[in-house]
CSV table of N, CA, C and O in Angstrom, one decimal:
chain,number,residue,atom,x,y,z
A,111,SER,N,-3.1,8.0,-2.0
A,111,SER,CA,-3.7,6.6,-1.4
A,111,SER,C,-1.9,6.7,0.3
A,111,SER,O,-1.7,7.5,-0.5
A,112,LEU,N,-2.3,6.3,1.8
A,112,LEU,CA,-1.5,6.2,2.3
A,112,LEU,C,-0.1,5.2,1.6
A,112,LEU,O,-0.5,4.2,1.8
A,113,PRO,N,1.0,6.0,2.0
A,113,PRO,CA,2.1,5.1,1.1
A,113,PRO,C,2.9,4.4,2.7
A,113,PRO,O,2.3,4.6,4.0
A,114,GLY,N,3.0,3.2,2.5
A,114,GLY,CA,3.8,2.3,3.3
A,114,GLY,C,4.9,2.4,4.3
A,114,GLY,O,5.3,4.2,4.0
A,115,SER,N,5.6,2.3,5.5
A,115,SER,CA,6.0,2.7,6.3
A,115,SER,C,7.8,2.6,5.4
A,115,SER,O,7.8,1.6,5.0
A,116,ILE,N,8.5,3.5,5.7
A,116,ILE,CA,9.8,4.0,5.5
A,116,ILE,C,10.2,3.4,5.7
A,116,ILE,O,11.1,4.2,7.4
A,117,THR,N,11.4,2.5,6.0
A,117,THR,CA,13.2,2.5,7.3
A,117,THR,C,14.6,3.2,6.1
A,117,THR,O,14.6,2.1,5.4
A,118,SER,N,15.2,3.4,7.4
A,118,SER,CA,15.8,4.5,6.3
A,118,SER,C,17.2,3.2,5.9
A,118,SER,O,17.4,1.8,6.9
A,119,ILE,N,17.6,2.8,4.9
A,119,ILE,CA,18.9,2.2,4.9
A,119,ILE,C,20.5,2.7,5.8
A,119,ILE,O,20.9,1.2,6.6
A,120,GLY,N,20.3,4.1,6.4
A,120,GLY,CA,21.9,4.0,7.4
A,120,GLY,C,21.1,5.7,7.9
A,120,GLY,O,19.4,5.1,8.6
A,121,ASN,N,21.3,6.3,8.3
A,121,ASN,CA,20.8,6.6,10.0
A,121,ASN,C,20.4,8.7,9.5
A,121,ASN,O,20.8,8.8,9.7
A,122,SER,N,20.5,8.4,8.0
A,122,SER,CA,19.7,9.6,7.5
A,122,SER,C,18.7,9.2,6.5
A,122,SER,O,18.6,8.6,5.9
A,123,LEU,N,17.3,10.5,6.8
A,123,LEU,CA,16.0,10.1,5.5
A,123,LEU,C,16.6,11.8,5.1
A,123,LEU,O,16.5,12.4,6.1
A,124,TRP,N,16.1,11.6,4.1
A,124,TRP,CA,15.8,13.6,3.3
A,124,TRP,C,14.2,13.4,3.0
A,124,TRP,O,13.9,12.1,2.0
A,125,ILE,N,13.4,14.0,3.3
A,125,ILE,CA,11.9,13.7,2.9
A,125,ILE,C,11.8,15.2,1.6
A,125,ILE,O,12.0,16.7,2.4
A,126,LYS,N,11.8,15.9,0.1
A,126,LYS,CA,11.2,17.1,-0.4
A,126,LYS,C,10.3,16.4,-0.8
A,126,LYS,O,9.0,15.5,-1.5
A,127,PHE,N,9.4,18.2,-0.3
A,127,PHE,CA,7.7,17.9,-0.9
A,127,PHE,C,8.2,18.9,-1.6
A,127,PHE,O,8.7,20.2,-1.5
A,128,HIS,N,7.4,18.8,-2.4
A,128,HIS,CA,7.3,19.6,-3.8
A,128,HIS,C,5.6,20.0,-4.4
A,128,HIS,O,4.2,19.4,-3.6
A,129,SER,N,5.6,20.8,-4.8
A,129,SER,CA,3.7,21.2,-5.3
A,129,SER,C,3.7,22.4,-6.9
A,129,SER,O,4.8,22.9,-6.0
A,130,ASP,N,3.6,22.3,-7.3
A,130,ASP,CA,3.2,23.0,-8.2
A,130,ASP,C,2.3,24.4,-8.3
A,130,ASP,O,1.7,24.4,-7.5
A,131,THR,N,1.9,24.6,-9.4
A,131,THR,CA,0.9,26.4,-9.4
A,131,THR,C,0.0,25.6,-8.9
A,131,THR,O,-1.0,27.2,-9.1
A,132,ASP,N,-1.1,24.9,-9.7
A,132,ASP,CA,-2.1,24.5,-10.0
A,132,ASP,C,-2.6,24.3,-8.4
A,132,ASP,O,-3.2,25.2,-7.6
A,133,THR,N,-3.3,23.1,-8.6
A,133,THR,CA,-3.7,22.8,-7.3
A,133,THR,C,-3.4,21.9,-7.0
A,133,THR,O,-2.5,21.9,-6.2
A,134,THR,N,-4.3,22.5,-4.8
A,134,THR,CA,-3.6,22.0,-4.2
A,134,THR,C,-3.9,21.2,-3.5
A,134,THR,O,-5.2,21.4,-3.6
A,135,ALA,N,-4.3,20.4,-2.1
A,135,ALA,CA,-4.7,19.7,-1.4
A,135,ALA,C,-4.4,19.8,0.3
A,135,ALA,O,-3.6,20.6,0.8
A,136,ASP,N,-5.0,19.1,0.6
A,136,ASP,CA,-4.1,18.6,2.3
A,136,ASP,C,-3.3,18.9,2.6
A,136,ASP,O,-2.5,19.4,4.3
A,137,GLY,N,-2.7,18.0,2.4
A,137,GLY,CA,-1.9,18.3,2.7
A,137,GLY,C,-0.9,16.6,3.9
A,137,GLY,O,-1.8,15.7,2.8
A,138,PHE,N,0.1,16.6,4.1
A,138,PHE,CA,0.6,14.8,4.9
A,138,PHE,C,0.4,15.4,5.6
A,138,PHE,O,1.3,16.3,6.7
A,139,SER,N,0.9,14.2,7.0
A,139,SER,CA,2.0,14.6,8.0
A,139,SER,C,2.2,12.3,8.6
A,139,SER,O,1.5,11.8,7.8
A,140,ALA,N,3.3,13.2,9.6
A,140,ALA,CA,4.2,11.6,9.5
A,140,ALA,C,4.9,11.4,10.9
A,140,ALA,O,5.0,13.1,11.6
A,141,TYR,N,4.7,10.6,11.2
A,141,TYR,CA,5.4,10.2,12.0
A,141,TYR,C,7.0,9.5,12.3
A,141,TYR,O,7.1,8.2,11.2
A,142,PHE,N,8.2,9.5,13.2
A,142,PHE,CA,9.2,9.4,12.5
A,142,PHE,C,10.1,8.9,13.9
A,142,PHE,O,9.5,9.5,15.3
A,143,ALA,N,10.1,7.8,14.1
A,143,ALA,CA,11.2,7.3,15.3
A,143,ALA,C,12.3,6.7,15.0
A,143,ALA,O,12.3,6.2,14.3
A,144,LEU,N,13.1,6.2,15.7
A,144,LEU,CA,14.1,5.4,15.6
A,144,LEU,C,13.0,4.0,15.7
A,144,LEU,O,12.8,3.6,16.3
A,145,SER,N,13.7,3.2,14.4
A,145,SER,CA,13.6,1.9,14.0
A,145,SER,C,13.9,0.7,15.6
A,145,SER,O,15.2,0.4,15.1
A,146,VAL,N,14.1,0.8,16.1
A,146,VAL,CA,14.6,-0.7,16.6
A,146,VAL,C,13.5,-2.1,16.9
A,146,VAL,O,12.5,-2.3,16.5
A,147,THR,N,10.7,18.9,8.7
A,147,THR,CA,10.5,19.5,9.7
A,147,THR,C,10.1,20.5,8.5
A,147,THR,O,9.2,19.8,7.6
A,148,HIS,N,8.9,21.2,9.8
A,148,HIS,CA,8.6,21.1,8.4
A,148,HIS,C,9.5,22.2,7.6
A,148,HIS,O,10.5,21.6,7.9
A,149,CYS,N,9.7,23.3,6.7
A,149,CYS,CA,10.8,23.0,5.4
A,149,CYS,C,12.2,22.8,6.6
A,149,CYS,O,12.1,24.2,6.9
A,150,GLU,N,12.7,23.1,5.3
A,150,GLU,CA,13.9,23.0,5.5
A,150,GLU,C,14.5,23.3,7.2
A,150,GLU,O,14.9,23.2,7.4
A,151,GLN,N,14.0,22.1,7.5
A,151,GLN,CA,14.9,21.7,9.5
A,151,GLN,C,14.8,20.3,9.8
A,151,GLN,O,15.2,19.6,8.0
A,152,THR,N,16.1,20.2,9.8
A,152,THR,CA,17.1,19.1,10.9
A,152,THR,C,16.0,19.2,12.0
A,152,THR,O,16.3,19.6,12.6
A,153,TYR,N,16.5,17.4,12.0
A,153,TYR,CA,15.8,16.7,12.9
A,153,TYR,C,16.7,15.6,14.0
A,153,TYR,O,17.2,14.4,13.0
A,154,GLN,N,17.0,15.5,14.8
A,154,GLN,CA,18.1,13.8,15.9
A,154,GLN,C,16.5,12.4,15.8
A,154,GLN,O,16.4,13.3,16.8
A,155,ALA,N,16.9,12.1,15.5
A,155,ALA,CA,15.7,11.0,15.5
A,155,ALA,C,15.6,10.5,17.1
A,155,ALA,O,17.4,9.8,17.4
A,156,THR,N,15.3,9.6,18.1
A,156,THR,CA,15.8,9.6,19.3
A,156,THR,C,14.1,8.1,19.2
A,156,THR,O,13.0,7.9,18.2
A,157,ALA,N,14.1,8.0,20.1
A,157,ALA,CA,13.2,6.6,20.8
A,157,ALA,C,11.7,7.1,20.7
A,157,ALA,O,10.6,6.1,20.3
A,158,ASN,N,11.7,8.3,20.7
A,158,ASN,CA,10.2,8.9,20.8
A,158,ASN,C,9.9,9.5,19.7
A,158,ASN,O,10.6,9.7,18.4
A,159,ARG,N,8.6,9.1,19.3
A,159,ARG,CA,7.9,10.2,18.7
A,159,ARG,C,7.9,11.5,18.1
A,159,ARG,O,7.6,11.5,18.9
A,160,ARG,N,8.1,11.7,16.7
A,160,ARG,CA,8.1,13.5,16.9
A,160,ARG,C,7.7,13.2,15.4
A,160,ARG,O,7.5,12.4,15.0
A,161,SER,N,7.2,14.2,15.1
A,161,SER,CA,6.1,14.7,13.7
A,161,SER,C,6.4,15.7,13.2
A,161,SER,O,6.5,16.7,13.4
A,162,ILE,N,6.9,15.3,11.8
A,162,ILE,CA,6.7,16.4,11.3
A,162,ILE,C,5.4,16.2,9.9
A,162,ILE,O,4.4,15.3,10.4
A,163,SER,N,5.4,18.2,8.8
A,163,SER,CA,4.0,18.1,8.1
A,163,SER,C,4.0,19.0,7.1
A,163,SER,O,5.6,19.5,6.8
A,164,SER,N,3.6,19.0,6.1
A,164,SER,CA,3.3,20.3,4.8
A,164,SER,C,3.7,21.1,5.6
A,164,SER,O,2.2,21.4,6.8
A,165,PRO,N,3.4,21.9,5.2
A,165,PRO,CA,3.6,23.5,5.6
A,165,PRO,C,1.7,23.9,5.5
A,165,PRO,O,0.9,23.4,4.7
A,166,ASN,N,1.4,24.7,6.8
A,166,ASN,CA,0.1,24.9,6.5
A,166,ASN,C,-1.0,23.7,7.6
A,166,ASN,O,-2.1,23.7,7.3
A,167,TYR,N,-0.3,22.6,7.4
A,167,TYR,CA,-1.1,20.9,7.9
A,167,TYR,C,-2.1,21.0,9.1
A,167,TYR,O,-1.0,22.2,9.9
A,168,PRO,N,-3.1,21.5,9.5
A,168,PRO,CA,-3.9,20.4,8.0
A,168,PRO,C,-5.0,21.0,7.1
A,168,PRO,O,-5.3,20.9,6.3
A,169,ALA,N,-4.4,22.3,7.4
A,169,ALA,CA,-5.1,23.0,5.9
A,169,ALA,C,-3.9,23.0,4.9
A,169,ALA,O,-3.5,22.4,4.9
A,170,SER,N,-4.4,23.7,3.1
A,170,SER,CA,-4.2,23.1,2.0
A,170,SER,C,-3.2,23.9,2.1
A,170,SER,O,-2.6,24.9,3.0
A,171,TYR,N,-1.9,23.3,1.4
A,171,TYR,CA,-0.6,23.8,1.5
A,171,TYR,C,-1.0,25.0,0.9
A,171,TYR,O,-1.2,24.4,-0.3
A,172,PRO,N,0.8,26.2,0.6
A,172,PRO,CA,0.2,26.8,-0.5
A,172,PRO,C,1.4,26.2,-1.5
A,172,PRO,O,1.7,25.4,-1.9
A,173,GLY,N,0.9,26.4,-2.3
A,173,GLY,CA,1.2,26.5,-4.4
A,173,GLY,C,2.8,26.8,-4.6
A,173,GLY,O,3.3,27.2,-4.0
A,174,ASN,N,3.2,25.9,-5.2
A,174,ASN,CA,5.0,26.6,-6.0
A,174,ASN,C,6.0,26.2,-5.1
A,174,ASN,O,5.9,27.2,-4.4
A,175,ILE,N,5.6,25.2,-4.0
A,175,ILE,CA,6.8,24.9,-3.3
A,175,ILE,C,7.6,24.2,-4.2
A,175,ILE,O,7.7,23.7,-4.2
A,176,ASP,N,8.6,24.1,-3.5
A,176,ASP,CA,9.9,23.5,-4.9
A,176,ASP,C,10.8,23.6,-3.5
A,176,ASP,O,12.4,22.5,-3.4
A,177,ALA,N,11.1,23.8,-2.7
A,177,ALA,CA,12.8,23.4,-1.7
A,177,ALA,C,12.5,23.3,0.1
A,177,ALA,O,12.7,24.2,1.0
A,178,CYS,N,11.4,22.3,0.3
A,178,CYS,CA,11.0,22.0,1.1
A,178,CYS,C,11.3,20.8,1.7
A,178,CYS,O,10.9,19.4,1.3
A,179,VAL,N,12.1,21.1,2.4
A,179,VAL,CA,13.6,19.6,2.6
A,179,VAL,C,13.6,19.0,4.2
A,179,VAL,O,13.9,20.2,4.6
A,180,THR,N,13.8,18.2,4.3
A,180,THR,CA,13.0,17.3,5.7
A,180,THR,C,14.8,16.7,6.4
A,180,THR,O,14.4,15.8,5.3
A,181,THR,N,15.6,16.7,7.2
A,181,THR,CA,16.8,15.5,7.2
A,181,THR,C,16.3,15.2,8.4
A,181,THR,O,16.2,16.5,9.6
A,182,ILE,N,16.1,14.3,8.3
A,182,ILE,CA,16.3,13.6,10.0
A,182,ILE,C,17.1,11.7,9.9
A,182,ILE,O,17.1,11.9,9.2
A,183,THR,N,17.8,12.5,10.9
A,183,THR,CA,19.7,12.3,11.7
A,183,THR,C,19.6,10.6,12.3
A,183,THR,O,18.3,11.8,13.2
A,184,ALA,N,20.3,9.7,12.7
A,184,ALA,CA,20.1,8.7,13.9
A,184,ALA,C,21.7,8.9,14.1
A,184,ALA,O,22.3,8.9,13.8
A,185,GLY,N,21.5,8.0,15.2
A,185,GLY,CA,22.8,7.7,15.3
A,185,GLY,C,24.0,7.0,14.0
A,185,GLY,O,22.9,6.2,13.8
A,186,GLU,N,25.2,6.5,14.3
A,186,GLU,CA,25.6,5.7,14.0
A,186,GLU,C,25.2,4.1,13.9
A,186,GLU,O,24.9,3.4,14.9
A,187,GLY,N,24.7,3.5,13.0
A,187,GLY,CA,24.2,2.4,13.5
A,187,GLY,C,22.9,2.4,14.1
A,187,GLY,O,22.7,1.1,13.5
A,188,GLN,N,22.7,3.5,13.6
A,188,GLN,CA,20.9,2.7,14.0
A,188,GLN,C,19.7,2.9,12.8
A,188,GLN,O,20.5,3.6,12.1
A,189,GLN,N,18.7,3.3,12.7
A,189,GLN,CA,17.9,3.3,11.4
A,189,GLN,C,16.9,4.0,11.7
A,189,GLN,O,16.2,4.2,12.7
A,190,ILE,N,15.5,5.0,11.3
A,190,ILE,CA,15.2,5.7,11.3
A,190,ILE,C,14.2,4.8,10.4
A,190,ILE,O,13.5,4.6,9.3
A,191,GLN,N,12.5,4.6,11.2
A,191,GLN,CA,11.5,4.6,11.0
A,191,GLN,C,10.9,5.8,10.6
A,191,GLN,O,10.1,6.5,11.1
A,192,LEU,N,9.6,5.9,9.8
A,192,LEU,CA,9.4,7.4,9.2
A,192,LEU,C,7.2,6.2,7.8
A,192,LEU,O,7.6,5.4,7.2
A,193,VAL,N,6.4,7.1,8.9
A,193,VAL,CA,5.6,6.3,9.1
A,193,VAL,C,4.0,7.2,8.8
A,193,VAL,O,4.3,8.1,9.9
A,194,PHE,N,3.5,7.9,7.6
A,194,PHE,CA,2.4,8.6,6.8
A,194,PHE,C,1.3,8.3,7.6
A,194,PHE,O,0.9,6.9,7.3
A,195,GLU,N,0.7,9.3,8.8
A,195,GLU,CA,-0.5,8.8,9.3
A,195,GLU,C,-1.5,9.7,8.1
A,195,GLU,O,-2.3,8.9,8.5
A,196,GLU,N,-0.9,10.5,7.8
A,196,GLU,CA,-2.1,11.0,6.5
A,196,GLU,C,-1.6,11.7,5.2
A,196,GLU,O,0.0,11.9,5.8
A,197,PHE,N,-2.4,12.0,4.0
A,197,PHE,CA,-1.3,11.6,3.4
A,197,PHE,C,-3.2,12.0,1.8
A,197,PHE,O,-3.5,11.3,1.3
A,198,ALA,N,-2.5,13.2,1.0
A,198,ALA,CA,-3.4,13.6,0.7
A,198,ALA,C,-3.1,14.6,-0.4
A,198,ALA,O,-2.6,16.6,0.3
A,199,THR,N,-2.1,14.6,-1.5
A,199,THR,CA,-2.0,15.9,-2.2
A,199,THR,C,-2.8,15.9,-3.7
A,199,THR,O,-3.0,14.9,-4.4
A,200,GLU,N,-2.2,16.7,-4.7
A,200,GLU,CA,-3.2,17.0,-6.1
A,200,GLU,C,-2.3,15.6,-6.7
A,200,GLU,O,-2.2,15.0,-6.9
A,201,ASP,N,-4.2,15.2,-6.9
A,201,ASP,CA,-3.6,13.1,-7.7
A,201,ASP,C,-3.9,13.5,-9.3
A,201,ASP,O,-4.3,14.4,-10.0
A,202,HIS,N,-3.2,13.3,-9.9
A,202,HIS,CA,-2.4,13.0,-10.9
A,202,HIS,C,-1.4,11.9,-11.1
A,202,HIS,O,-1.2,11.0,-10.3
A,203,SER,N,-2.0,11.0,-12.5
A,203,SER,CA,-1.4,9.6,-12.7
A,203,SER,C,0.6,9.4,-12.3
A,203,SER,O,0.5,7.9,-12.1
A,204,ASP,N,0.9,9.6,-12.5
A,204,ASP,CA,2.0,10.1,-12.8
A,204,ASP,C,2.6,10.9,-11.1
A,204,ASP,O,4.4,10.9,-11.8
A,205,CYS,N,2.2,11.3,-10.7
A,205,CYS,CA,2.9,12.2,-9.9
A,205,CYS,C,3.3,13.3,-10.1
A,205,CYS,O,4.0,13.9,-9.1
A,206,ASP,N,3.3,13.7,-11.3
A,206,ASP,CA,4.5,14.8,-11.6
A,206,ASP,C,3.9,16.8,-10.7
A,206,ASP,O,4.5,17.1,-11.2
A,207,PHE,N,2.7,16.8,-10.2
A,207,PHE,CA,3.0,18.0,-9.9
A,207,PHE,C,2.6,18.4,-9.1
A,207,PHE,O,3.5,19.0,-7.9
A,208,ASP,N,1.8,17.1,-7.6
A,208,ASP,CA,2.5,17.7,-6.2
A,208,ASP,C,3.5,16.3,-5.6
A,208,ASP,O,2.4,15.4,-5.9
A,209,TYR,N,3.7,16.1,-4.5
A,209,TYR,CA,4.4,14.3,-4.9
A,209,TYR,C,5.4,15.1,-3.4
A,209,TYR,O,5.9,15.9,-3.0
A,210,VAL,N,5.6,13.8,-2.4
A,210,VAL,CA,7.1,13.3,-0.9
A,210,VAL,C,7.3,12.8,-1.5
A,210,VAL,O,7.4,11.8,-2.3
A,211,GLU,N,9.4,13.3,-1.5
A,211,GLU,CA,10.2,12.2,-2.1
A,211,GLU,C,10.6,11.5,-0.8
A,211,GLU,O,10.9,12.6,0.1
A,212,VAL,N,11.1,11.0,-0.8
A,212,VAL,CA,12.4,9.9,0.4
A,212,VAL,C,13.4,9.2,0.0
A,212,VAL,O,13.2,8.3,-1.1
A,213,TRP,N,14.3,10.1,-0.2
A,213,TRP,CA,15.7,9.3,-0.1
A,213,TRP,C,15.7,9.0,1.3
A,213,TRP,O,15.4,9.2,2.2
A,214,LYS,N,16.6,7.3,1.3
A,214,LYS,CA,17.3,6.5,1.9
A,214,LYS,C,18.5,6.2,2.2
A,214,LYS,O,19.0,5.3,0.7
């Protein structure tokens, strides 16, 4: 299911995408903007929407990804809002195999 909107506590969000070696799915797409990578990328948030997605999106992402980290930063005193528009990963009750982590 689609996660809810995530707003940073400070001026950074880190998004890590992980997949195991088993089943894959279509992945995710999200947008972010100031609240008023593909892999290993850094973005500066602005008032305009920008998009990020899992590798190969909207096709299935590859298996065995462990270091797909996107960093989003904003100016001092600003917040970032991350909203998932699509979300499909390998289905597992504990989300142990494929998942997206967001640190705020």
